[in-house]
mmCIF file of C-alpha atoms in Angstrom:
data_model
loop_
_atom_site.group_PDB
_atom_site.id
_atom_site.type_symbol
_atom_site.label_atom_id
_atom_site.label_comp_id
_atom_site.label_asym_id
_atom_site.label_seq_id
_atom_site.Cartn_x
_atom_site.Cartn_y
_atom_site.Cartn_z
ATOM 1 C CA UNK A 1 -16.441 -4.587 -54.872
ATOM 2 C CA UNK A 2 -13.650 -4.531 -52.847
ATOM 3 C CA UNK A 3 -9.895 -4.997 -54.178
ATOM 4 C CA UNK A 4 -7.613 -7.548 -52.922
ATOM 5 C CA UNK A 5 -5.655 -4.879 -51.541
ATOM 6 C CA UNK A 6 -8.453 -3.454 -49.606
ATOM 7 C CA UNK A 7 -9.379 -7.177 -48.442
ATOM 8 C CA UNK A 8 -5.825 -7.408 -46.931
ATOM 9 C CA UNK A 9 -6.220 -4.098 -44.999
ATOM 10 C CA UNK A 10 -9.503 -4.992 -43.763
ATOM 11 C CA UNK A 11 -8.456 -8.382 -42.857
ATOM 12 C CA UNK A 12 -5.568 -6.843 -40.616
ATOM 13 C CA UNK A 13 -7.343 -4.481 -38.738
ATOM 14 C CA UNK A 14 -9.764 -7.462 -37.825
ATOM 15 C CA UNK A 15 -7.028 -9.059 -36.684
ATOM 16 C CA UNK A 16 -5.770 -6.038 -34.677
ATOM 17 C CA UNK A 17 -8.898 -5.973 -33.083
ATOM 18 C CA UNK A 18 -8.894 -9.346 -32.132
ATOM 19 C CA UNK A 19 -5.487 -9.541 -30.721
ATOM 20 C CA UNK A 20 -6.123 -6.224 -28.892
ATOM 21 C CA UNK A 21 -5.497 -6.466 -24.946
ATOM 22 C CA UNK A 22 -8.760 -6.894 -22.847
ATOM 23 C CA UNK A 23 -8.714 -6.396 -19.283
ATOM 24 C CA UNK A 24 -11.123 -7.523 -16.375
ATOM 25 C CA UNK A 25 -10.366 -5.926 -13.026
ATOM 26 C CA UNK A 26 -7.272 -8.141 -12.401
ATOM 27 C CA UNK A 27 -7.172 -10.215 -15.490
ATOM 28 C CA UNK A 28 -6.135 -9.674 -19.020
ATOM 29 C CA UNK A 29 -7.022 -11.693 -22.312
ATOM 30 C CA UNK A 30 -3.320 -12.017 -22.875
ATOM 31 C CA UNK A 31 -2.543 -14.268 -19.320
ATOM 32 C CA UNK A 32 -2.598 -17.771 -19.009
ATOM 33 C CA UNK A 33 -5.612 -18.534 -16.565
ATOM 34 C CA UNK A 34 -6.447 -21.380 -14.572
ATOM 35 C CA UNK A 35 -9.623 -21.284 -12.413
ATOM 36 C CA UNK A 36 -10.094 -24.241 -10.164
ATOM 37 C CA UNK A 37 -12.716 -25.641 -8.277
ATOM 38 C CA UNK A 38 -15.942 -24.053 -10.723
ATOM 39 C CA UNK A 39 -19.163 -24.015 -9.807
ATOM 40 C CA UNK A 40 -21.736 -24.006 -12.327
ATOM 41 C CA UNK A 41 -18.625 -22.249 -14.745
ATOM 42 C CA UNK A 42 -20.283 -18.793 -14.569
ATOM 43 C CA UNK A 43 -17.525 -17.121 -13.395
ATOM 44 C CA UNK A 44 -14.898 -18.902 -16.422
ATOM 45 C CA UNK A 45 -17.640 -17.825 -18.667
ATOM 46 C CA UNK A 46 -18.222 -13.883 -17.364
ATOM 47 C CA UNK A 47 -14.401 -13.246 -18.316
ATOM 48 C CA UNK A 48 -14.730 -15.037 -21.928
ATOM 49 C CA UNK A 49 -17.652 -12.851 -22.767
ATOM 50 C CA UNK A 50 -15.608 -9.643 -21.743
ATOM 51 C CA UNK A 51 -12.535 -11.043 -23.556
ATOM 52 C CA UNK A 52 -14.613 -12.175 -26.646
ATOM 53 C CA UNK A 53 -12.725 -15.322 -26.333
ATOM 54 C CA UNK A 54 -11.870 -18.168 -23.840
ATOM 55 C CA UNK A 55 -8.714 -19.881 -25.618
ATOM 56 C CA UNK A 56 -6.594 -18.414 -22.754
ATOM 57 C CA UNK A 57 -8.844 -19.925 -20.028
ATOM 58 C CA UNK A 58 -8.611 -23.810 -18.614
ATOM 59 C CA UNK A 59 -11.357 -23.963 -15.990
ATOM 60 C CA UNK A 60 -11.901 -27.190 -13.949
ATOM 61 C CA UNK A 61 -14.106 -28.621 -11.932
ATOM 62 C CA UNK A 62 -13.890 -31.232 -9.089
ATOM 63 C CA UNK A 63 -17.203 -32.484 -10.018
ATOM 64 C CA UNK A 64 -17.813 -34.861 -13.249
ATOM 65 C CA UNK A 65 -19.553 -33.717 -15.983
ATOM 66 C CA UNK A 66 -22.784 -35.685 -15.193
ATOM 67 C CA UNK A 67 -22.505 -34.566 -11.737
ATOM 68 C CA UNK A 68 -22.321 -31.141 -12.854
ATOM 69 C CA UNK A 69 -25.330 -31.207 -14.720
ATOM 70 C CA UNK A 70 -27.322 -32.536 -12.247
ATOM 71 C CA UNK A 71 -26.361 -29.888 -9.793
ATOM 72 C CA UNK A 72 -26.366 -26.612 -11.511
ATOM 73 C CA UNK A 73 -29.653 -25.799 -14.042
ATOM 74 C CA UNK A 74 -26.974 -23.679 -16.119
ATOM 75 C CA UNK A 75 -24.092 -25.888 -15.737
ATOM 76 C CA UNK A 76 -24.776 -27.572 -19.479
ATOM 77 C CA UNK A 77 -24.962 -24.225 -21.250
ATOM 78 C CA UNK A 78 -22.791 -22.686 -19.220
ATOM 79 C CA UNK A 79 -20.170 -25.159 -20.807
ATOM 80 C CA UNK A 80 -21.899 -25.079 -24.215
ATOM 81 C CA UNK A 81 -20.550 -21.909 -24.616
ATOM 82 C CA UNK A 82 -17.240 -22.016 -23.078
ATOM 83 C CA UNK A 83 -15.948 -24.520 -25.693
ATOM 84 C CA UNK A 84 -17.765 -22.155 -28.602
ATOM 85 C CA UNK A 85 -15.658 -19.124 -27.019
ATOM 86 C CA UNK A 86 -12.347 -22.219 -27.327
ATOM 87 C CA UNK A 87 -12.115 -22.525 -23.464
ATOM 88 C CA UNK A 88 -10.424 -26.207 -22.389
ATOM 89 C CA UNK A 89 -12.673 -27.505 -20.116
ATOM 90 C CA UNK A 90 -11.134 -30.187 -17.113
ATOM 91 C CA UNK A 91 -13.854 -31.782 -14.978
ATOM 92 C CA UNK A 92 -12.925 -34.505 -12.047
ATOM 93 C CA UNK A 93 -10.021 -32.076 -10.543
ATOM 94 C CA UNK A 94 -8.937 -32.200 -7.189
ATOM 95 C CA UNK A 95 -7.282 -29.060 -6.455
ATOM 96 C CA UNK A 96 -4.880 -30.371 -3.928
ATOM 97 C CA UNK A 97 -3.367 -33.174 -6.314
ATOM 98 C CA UNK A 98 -3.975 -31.070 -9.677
ATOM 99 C CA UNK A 99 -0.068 -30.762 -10.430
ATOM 100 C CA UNK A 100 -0.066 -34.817 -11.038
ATOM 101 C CA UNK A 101 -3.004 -34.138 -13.455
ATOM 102 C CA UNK A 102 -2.442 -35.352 -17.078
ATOM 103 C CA UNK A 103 -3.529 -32.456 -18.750
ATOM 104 C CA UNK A 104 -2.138 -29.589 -16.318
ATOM 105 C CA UNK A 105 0.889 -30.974 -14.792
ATOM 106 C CA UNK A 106 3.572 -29.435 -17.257
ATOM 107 C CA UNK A 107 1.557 -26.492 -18.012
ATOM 108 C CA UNK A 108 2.423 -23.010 -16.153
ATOM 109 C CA UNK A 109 -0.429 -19.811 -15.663
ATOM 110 C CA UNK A 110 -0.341 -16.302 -15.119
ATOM 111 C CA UNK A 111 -3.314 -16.564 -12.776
ATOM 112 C CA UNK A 112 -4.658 -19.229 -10.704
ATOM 113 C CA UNK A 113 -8.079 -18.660 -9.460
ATOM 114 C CA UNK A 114 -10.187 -20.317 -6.459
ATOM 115 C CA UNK A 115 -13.353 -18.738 -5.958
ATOM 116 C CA UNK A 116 -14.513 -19.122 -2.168
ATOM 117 C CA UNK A 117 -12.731 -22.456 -1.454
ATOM 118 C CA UNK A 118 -14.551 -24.520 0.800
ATOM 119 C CA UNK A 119 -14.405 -28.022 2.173
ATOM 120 C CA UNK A 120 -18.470 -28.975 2.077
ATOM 121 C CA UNK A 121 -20.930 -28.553 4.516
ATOM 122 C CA UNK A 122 -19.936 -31.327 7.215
ATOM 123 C CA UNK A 123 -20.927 -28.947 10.715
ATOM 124 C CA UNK A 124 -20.976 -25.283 11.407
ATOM 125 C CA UNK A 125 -18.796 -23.011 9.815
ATOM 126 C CA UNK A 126 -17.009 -21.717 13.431
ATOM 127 C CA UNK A 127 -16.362 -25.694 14.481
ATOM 128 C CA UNK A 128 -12.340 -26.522 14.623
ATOM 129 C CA UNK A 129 -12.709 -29.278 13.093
ATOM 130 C CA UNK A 130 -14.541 -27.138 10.016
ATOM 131 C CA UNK A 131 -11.805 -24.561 10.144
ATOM 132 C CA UNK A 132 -9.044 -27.323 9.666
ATOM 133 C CA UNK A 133 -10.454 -29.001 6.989
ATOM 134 C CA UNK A 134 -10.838 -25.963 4.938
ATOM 135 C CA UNK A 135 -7.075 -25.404 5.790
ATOM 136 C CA UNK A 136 -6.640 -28.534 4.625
ATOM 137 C CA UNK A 137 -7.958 -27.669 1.146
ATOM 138 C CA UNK A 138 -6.343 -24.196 0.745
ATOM 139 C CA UNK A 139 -2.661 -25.554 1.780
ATOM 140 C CA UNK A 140 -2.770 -28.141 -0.818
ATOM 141 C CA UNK A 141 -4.377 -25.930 -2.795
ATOM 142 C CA UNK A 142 -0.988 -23.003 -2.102
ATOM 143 C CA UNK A 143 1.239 -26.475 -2.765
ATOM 144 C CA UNK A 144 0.097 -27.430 -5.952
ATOM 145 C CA UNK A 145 -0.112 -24.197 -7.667
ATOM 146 C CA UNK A 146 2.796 -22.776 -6.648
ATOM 147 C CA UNK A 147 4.437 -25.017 -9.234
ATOM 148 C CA UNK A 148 2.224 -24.608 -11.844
ATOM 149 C CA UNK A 149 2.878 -20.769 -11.947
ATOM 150 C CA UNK A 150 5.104 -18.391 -14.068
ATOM 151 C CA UNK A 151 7.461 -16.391 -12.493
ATOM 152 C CA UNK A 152 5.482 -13.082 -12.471
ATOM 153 C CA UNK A 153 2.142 -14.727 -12.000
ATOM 154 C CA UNK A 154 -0.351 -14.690 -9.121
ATOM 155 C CA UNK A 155 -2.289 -17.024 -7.560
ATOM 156 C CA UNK A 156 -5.995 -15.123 -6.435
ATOM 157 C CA UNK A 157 -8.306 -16.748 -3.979
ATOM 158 C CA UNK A 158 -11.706 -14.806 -3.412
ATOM 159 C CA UNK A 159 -12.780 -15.323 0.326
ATOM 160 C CA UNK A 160 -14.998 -13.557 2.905
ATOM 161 C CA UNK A 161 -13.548 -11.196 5.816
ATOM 162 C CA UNK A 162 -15.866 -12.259 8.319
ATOM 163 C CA UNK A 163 -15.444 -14.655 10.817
ATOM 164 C CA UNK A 164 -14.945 -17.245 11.139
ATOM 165 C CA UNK A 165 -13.476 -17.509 7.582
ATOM 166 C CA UNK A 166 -10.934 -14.801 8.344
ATOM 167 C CA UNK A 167 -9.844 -17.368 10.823
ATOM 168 C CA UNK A 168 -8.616 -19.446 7.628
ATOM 169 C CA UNK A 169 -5.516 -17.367 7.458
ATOM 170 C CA UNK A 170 -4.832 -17.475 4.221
ATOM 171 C CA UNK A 171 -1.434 -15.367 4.488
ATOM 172 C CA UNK A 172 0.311 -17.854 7.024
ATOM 173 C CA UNK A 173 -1.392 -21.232 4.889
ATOM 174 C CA UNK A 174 0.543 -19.072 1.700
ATOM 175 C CA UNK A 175 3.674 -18.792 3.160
ATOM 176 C CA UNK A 176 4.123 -22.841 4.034
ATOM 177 C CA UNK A 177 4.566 -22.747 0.543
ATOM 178 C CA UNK A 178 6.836 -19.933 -0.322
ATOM 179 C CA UNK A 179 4.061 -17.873 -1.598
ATOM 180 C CA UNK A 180 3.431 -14.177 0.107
ATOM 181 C CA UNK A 181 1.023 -11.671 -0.059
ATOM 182 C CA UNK A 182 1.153 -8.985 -2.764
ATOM 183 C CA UNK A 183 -2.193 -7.374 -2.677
ATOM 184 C CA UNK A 184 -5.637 -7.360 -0.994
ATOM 185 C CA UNK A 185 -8.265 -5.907 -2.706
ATOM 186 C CA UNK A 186 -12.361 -5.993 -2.869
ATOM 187 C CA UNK A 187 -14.177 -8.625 -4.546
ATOM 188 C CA UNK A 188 -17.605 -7.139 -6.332
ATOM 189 C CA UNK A 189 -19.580 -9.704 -7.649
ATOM 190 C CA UNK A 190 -20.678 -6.907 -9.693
ATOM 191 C CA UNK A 191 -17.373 -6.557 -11.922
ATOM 192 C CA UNK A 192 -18.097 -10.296 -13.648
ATOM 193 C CA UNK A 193 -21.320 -9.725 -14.724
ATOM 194 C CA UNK A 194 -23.401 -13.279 -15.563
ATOM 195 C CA UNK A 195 -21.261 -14.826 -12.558
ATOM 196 C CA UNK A 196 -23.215 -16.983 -9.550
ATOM 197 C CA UNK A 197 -21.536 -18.156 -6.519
ATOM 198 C CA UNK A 198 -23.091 -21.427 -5.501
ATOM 199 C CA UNK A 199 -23.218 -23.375 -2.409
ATOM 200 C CA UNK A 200 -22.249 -26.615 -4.166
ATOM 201 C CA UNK A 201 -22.709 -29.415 -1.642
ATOM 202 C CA UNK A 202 -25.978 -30.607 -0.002
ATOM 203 C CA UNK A 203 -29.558 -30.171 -1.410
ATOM 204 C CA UNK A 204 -29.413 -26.420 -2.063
ATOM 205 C CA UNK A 205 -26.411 -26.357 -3.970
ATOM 206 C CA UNK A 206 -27.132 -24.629 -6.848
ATOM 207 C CA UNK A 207 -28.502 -22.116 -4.351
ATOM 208 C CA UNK A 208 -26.485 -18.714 -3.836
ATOM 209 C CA UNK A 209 -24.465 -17.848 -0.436
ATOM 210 C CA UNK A 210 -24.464 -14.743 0.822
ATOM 211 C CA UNK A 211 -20.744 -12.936 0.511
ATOM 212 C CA UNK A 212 -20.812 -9.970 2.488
ATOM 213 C CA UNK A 213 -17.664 -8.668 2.616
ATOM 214 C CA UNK A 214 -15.225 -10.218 0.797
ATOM 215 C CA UNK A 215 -11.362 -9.923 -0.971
ATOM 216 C CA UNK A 216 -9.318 -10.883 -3.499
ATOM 217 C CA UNK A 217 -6.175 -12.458 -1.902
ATOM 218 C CA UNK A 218 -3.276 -12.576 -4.425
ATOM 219 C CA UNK A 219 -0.337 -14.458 -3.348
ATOM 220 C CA UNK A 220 3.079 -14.781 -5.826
ATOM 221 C CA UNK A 221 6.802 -15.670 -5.099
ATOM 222 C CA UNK A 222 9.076 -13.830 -2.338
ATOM 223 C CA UNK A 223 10.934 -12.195 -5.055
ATOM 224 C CA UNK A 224 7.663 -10.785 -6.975
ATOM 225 C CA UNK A 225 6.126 -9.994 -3.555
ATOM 226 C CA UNK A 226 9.034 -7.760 -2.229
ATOM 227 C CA UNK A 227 9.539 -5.720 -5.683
ATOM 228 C CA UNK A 228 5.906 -5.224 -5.516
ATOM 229 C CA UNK A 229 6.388 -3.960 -1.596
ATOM 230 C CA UNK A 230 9.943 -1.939 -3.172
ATOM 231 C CA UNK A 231 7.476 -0.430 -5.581
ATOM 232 C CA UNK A 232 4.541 0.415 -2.876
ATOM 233 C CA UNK A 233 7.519 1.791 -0.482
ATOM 234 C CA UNK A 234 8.826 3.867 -3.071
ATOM 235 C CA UNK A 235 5.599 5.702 -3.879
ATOM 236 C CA UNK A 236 5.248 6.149 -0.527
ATOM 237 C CA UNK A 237 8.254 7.866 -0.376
ATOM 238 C CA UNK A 238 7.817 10.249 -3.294
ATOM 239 C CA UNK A 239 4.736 11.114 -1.907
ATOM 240 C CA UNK A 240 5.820 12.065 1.778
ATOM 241 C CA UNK A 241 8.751 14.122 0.007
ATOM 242 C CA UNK A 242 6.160 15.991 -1.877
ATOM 243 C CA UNK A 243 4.405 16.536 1.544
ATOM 244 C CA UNK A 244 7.661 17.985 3.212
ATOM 245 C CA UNK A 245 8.762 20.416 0.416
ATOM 246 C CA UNK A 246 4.881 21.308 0.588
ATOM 247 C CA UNK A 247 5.175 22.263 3.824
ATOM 248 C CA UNK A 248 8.951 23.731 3.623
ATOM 249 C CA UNK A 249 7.222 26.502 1.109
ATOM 250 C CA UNK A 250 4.111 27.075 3.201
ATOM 251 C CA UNK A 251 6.528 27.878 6.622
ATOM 252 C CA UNK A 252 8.959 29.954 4.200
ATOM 253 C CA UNK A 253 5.902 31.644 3.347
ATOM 254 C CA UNK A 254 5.109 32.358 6.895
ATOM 255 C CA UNK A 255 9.077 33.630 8.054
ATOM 256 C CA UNK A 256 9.400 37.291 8.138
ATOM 257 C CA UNK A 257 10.867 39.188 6.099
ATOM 258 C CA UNK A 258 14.271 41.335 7.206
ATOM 259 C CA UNK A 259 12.639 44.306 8.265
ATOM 260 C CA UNK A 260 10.279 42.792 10.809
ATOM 261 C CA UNK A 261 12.575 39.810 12.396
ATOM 262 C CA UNK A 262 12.091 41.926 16.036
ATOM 263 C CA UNK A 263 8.170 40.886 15.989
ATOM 264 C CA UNK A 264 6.743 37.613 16.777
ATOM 265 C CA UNK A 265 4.900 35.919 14.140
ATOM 266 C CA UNK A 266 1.411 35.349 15.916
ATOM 267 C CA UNK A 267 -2.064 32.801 15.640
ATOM 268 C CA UNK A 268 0.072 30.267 14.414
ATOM 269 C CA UNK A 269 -0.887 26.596 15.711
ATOM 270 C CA UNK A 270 2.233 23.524 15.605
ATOM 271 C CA UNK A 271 1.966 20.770 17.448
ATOM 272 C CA UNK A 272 4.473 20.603 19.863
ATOM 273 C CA UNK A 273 6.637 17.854 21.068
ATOM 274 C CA UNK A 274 8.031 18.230 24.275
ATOM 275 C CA UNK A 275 11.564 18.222 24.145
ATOM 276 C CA UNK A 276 13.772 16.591 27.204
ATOM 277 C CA UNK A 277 17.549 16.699 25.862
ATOM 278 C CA UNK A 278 19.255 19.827 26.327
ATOM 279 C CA UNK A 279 22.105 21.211 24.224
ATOM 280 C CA UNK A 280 25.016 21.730 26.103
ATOM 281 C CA UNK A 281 26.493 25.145 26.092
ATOM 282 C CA UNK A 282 29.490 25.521 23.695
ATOM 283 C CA UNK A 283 31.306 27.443 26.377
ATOM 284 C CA UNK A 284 30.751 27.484 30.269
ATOM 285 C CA UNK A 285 27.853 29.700 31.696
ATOM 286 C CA UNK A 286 29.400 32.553 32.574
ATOM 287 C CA UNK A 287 26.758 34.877 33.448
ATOM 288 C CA UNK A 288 23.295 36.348 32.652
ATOM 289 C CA UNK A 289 24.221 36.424 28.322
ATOM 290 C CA UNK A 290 25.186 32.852 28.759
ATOM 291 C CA UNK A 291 22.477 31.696 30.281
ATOM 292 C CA UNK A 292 19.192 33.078 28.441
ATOM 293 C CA UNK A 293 21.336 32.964 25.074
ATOM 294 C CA UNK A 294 21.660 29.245 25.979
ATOM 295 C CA UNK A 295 17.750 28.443 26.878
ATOM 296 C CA UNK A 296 17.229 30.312 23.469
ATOM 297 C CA UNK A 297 19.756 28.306 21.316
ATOM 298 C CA UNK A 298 18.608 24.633 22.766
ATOM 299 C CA UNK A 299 15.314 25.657 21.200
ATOM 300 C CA UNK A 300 16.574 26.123 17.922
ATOM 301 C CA UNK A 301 19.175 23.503 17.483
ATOM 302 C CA UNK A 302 16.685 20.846 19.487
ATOM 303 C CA UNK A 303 13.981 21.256 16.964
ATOM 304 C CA UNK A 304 16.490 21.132 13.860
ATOM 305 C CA UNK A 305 16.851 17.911 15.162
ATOM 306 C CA UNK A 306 13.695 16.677 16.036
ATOM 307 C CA UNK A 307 12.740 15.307 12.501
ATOM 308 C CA UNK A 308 13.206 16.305 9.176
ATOM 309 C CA UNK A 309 9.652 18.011 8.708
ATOM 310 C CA UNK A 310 9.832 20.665 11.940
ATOM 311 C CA UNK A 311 13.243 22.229 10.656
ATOM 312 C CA UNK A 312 11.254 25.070 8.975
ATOM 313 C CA UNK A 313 8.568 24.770 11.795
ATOM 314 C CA UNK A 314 8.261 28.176 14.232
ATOM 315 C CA UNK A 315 9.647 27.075 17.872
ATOM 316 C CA UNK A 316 8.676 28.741 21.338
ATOM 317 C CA UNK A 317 10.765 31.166 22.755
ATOM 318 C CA UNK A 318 10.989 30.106 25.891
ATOM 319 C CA UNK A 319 12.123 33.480 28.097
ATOM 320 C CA UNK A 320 9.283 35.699 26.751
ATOM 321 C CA UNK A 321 6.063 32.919 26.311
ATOM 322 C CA UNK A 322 5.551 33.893 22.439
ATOM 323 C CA UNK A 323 6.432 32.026 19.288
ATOM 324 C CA UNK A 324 9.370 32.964 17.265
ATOM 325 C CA UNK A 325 11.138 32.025 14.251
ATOM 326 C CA UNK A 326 15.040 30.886 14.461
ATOM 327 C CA UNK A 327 16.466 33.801 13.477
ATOM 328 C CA UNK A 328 14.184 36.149 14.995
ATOM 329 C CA UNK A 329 14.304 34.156 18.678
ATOM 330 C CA UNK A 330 18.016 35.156 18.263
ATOM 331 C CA UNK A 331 17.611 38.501 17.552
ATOM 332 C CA UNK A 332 14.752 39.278 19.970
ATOM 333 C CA UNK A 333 16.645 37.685 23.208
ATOM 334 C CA UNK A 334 19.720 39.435 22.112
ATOM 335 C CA UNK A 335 18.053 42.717 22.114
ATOM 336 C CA UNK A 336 15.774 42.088 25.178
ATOM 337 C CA UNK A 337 19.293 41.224 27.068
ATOM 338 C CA UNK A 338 21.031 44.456 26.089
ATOM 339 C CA UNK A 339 17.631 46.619 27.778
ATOM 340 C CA UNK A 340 17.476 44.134 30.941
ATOM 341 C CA UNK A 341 20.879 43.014 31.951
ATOM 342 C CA UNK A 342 22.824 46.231 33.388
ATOM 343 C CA UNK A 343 26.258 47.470 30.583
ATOM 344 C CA UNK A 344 29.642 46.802 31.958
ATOM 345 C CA UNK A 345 32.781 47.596 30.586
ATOM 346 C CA UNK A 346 33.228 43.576 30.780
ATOM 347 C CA UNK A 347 29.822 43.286 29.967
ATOM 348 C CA UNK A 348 30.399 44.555 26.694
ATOM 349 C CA UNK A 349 33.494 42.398 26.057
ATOM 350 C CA UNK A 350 30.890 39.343 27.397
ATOM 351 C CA UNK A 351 28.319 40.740 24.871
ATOM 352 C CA UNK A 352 30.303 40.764 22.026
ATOM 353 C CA UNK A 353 32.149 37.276 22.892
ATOM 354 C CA UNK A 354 27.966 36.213 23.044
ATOM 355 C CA UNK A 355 27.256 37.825 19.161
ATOM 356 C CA UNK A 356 30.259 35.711 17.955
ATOM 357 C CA UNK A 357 28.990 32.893 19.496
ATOM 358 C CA UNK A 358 25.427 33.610 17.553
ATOM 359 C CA UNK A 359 26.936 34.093 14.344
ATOM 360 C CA UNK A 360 28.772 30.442 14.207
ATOM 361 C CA UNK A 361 24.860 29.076 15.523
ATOM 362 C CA UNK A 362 23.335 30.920 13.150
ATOM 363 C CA UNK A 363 25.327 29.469 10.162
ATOM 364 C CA UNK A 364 24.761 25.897 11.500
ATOM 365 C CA UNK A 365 21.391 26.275 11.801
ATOM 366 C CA UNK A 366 20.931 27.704 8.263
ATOM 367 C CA UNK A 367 22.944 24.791 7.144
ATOM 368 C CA UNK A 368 20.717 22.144 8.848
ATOM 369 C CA UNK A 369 17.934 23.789 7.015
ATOM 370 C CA UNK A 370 19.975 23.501 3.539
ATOM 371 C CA UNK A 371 20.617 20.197 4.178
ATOM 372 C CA UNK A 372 17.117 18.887 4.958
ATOM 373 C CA UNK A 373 15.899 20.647 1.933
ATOM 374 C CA UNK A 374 17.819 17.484 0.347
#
């Protein structure tokens, strides 16, 4: 027999258990949850089965409770069990007016759920007239459930992509009432299992319709909507920094070493963006140095400043139709000036006036690179 002790502990971890978080795709046992507009209640009761409990869930109906039944063959049970698992159950609610309602008007939700909102069967689907009356119902819909939610919460609506309900516009219908988009994501009927969708008007309505491809709209407040966006941009941004020092260690990878900064480093692919901006020479062309030391020095300085990911990138050296590296471009035209163009006395002075110039280049460039390594 067990000691009172032992009862105690027993009895707490029964009540850990019980309190323990559940989630469902988007929702958790511990949120608030309104759904509105339930058919036949599958889909209120699919989430208290996975949550073992439904005393966090108010689903509603626009139908009556005798109408209900009558409709949908599992309607009754359906129910039956929702108020075993402690659900509140609200039948007879319009979900355009359902602020003024009695029993919901000074309660707020974590999540708000419409299932495939839809104004009845009253023509086809692609008729204007259709289109605006299901507007209709999703704008006062967005109205009245913007104030019934907390400040983090999120109001989900489950609708097809396909026209013409994609002609709905759910996004623009949100933002009449201050609400934005925060995520889109893919509804599978598969991830509540027990759940039905029904037609719910006309004689087939407790018939099923076919959903193709469909989402899970979730709409909150500006604020809630741009930190989520912040958030989104921000991984975004980690992730393409990753990408660039990535590819800074791959190109250091490929620059030659000192001993070998005369050769070209060859069967290496970039793609190339054509560049139309020249540098200007720092000093006046003055003769043959000047000039192919110039063509050579707008190639490096004009791709340091194409973008922050072709710094490290080999560029084309333009005299001799082969790529080179920064450094060794330099080098290589240097050299290949001293064997082509004839030595003067003032050539000499020119050439060494030309190896000053490189050295202040070469320490800009290298501190380009420094810098977009930051």
């Amino acid at each position: 027999m067990a000691t009172k002790e032992e009862r105690s502990e027993m009895g707490s971890d029964e009540n850990a258990e019980r309190d323990e978080e559940k989630w469902v795709t988007h929702y958790s046992s511990n949120h608030q949850i309104l759904l509105v507009g339930e058919g036949d209640f599958s889909f209120s009761l699919s989430l208290a089965n996975a949550f073992g409990s439904a005393s966090n869930i108010c689903a509603s109906s626009l139908d009556s409770y005798d109408v209900l039944i009558k409709k949908y063959k599992q309607a009754k049970s359906n129910l039956e069990n929702l108020r075993k698992l402690g659900a509140s159950l609200l039948h007879g609610v319009d979900a355009t007016k359902m602020k003024f309602h009695a029993d919901l008007g000074k309660r707020k939700f974590d999540r708000i759920i419409f299932n495939f909102p839809h104004a009845g069967f009253w023509g086809k689907e692609d008729n204007a007239h259709m289109i605006e009356m299901h507007k209709k119902l999703v704008r006062g819909f967005f109205r009245n459930a913007r104030g019934m939610l907390r400040a983090n919460g999120e109001i989900h609506v489950n609708h097809k992509n396909s026209a013409p309900f994609c002609h709905w516009n759910l996004k623009e219908l949100a933002s009449e009432s201050s609400l934005a988009l925060i995520q889109r994501v893919n509804f599978n009927k598969e991830d509540y299992p027990g759940y039905q969708n029904k037609r719910g008007d006309g004689s087939r309505c407790d018939e099923p319709f076919p959903l193709g491809e469909s989402s899970t709209f979730k709409f909150g407040f500006f604020h809630r909507a741009k930190k989520v966006c912040k958030a989104t941009t921000s991984l975004g941004s980690i992730w393409n920094k990753s990408q660039h020092f990535q590819n800074i260690q791959m190109q250091m990878q490929l620059w030659p070493n000192s001993s070998n900064f005369n050769y070209p480093q060859r069967n290496q692919s970039m793609n190339r963006i054509p560049l139309h901006d020249r540098l200007p020479s720092a000093i006046p062309t003055r003769n043959q140095y000047s000039r192919m030391f110039d063509e050579n020095l707008n190639g490096v300085v004009q791709t340091s400043q194409r973008n922050s990911y072709d710094v490290a990138y080999f560029v084309p050296e333009r005299n001799f139709g082969a790529d080179y590296n920064v450094l060794g471009g330099m080098r290589h035209g240097l050299e290949r000036q001293m064997m082509e163009v004839p030595r003067t006395f003032n050539g000499d002075i020119d050439y060494q006036y030309e190896l000053h110039r490189i050295s202040i280049l070469n320490e800009h460039v290298r501190r380009l690179l420094a810098c977009q390594e930051y």
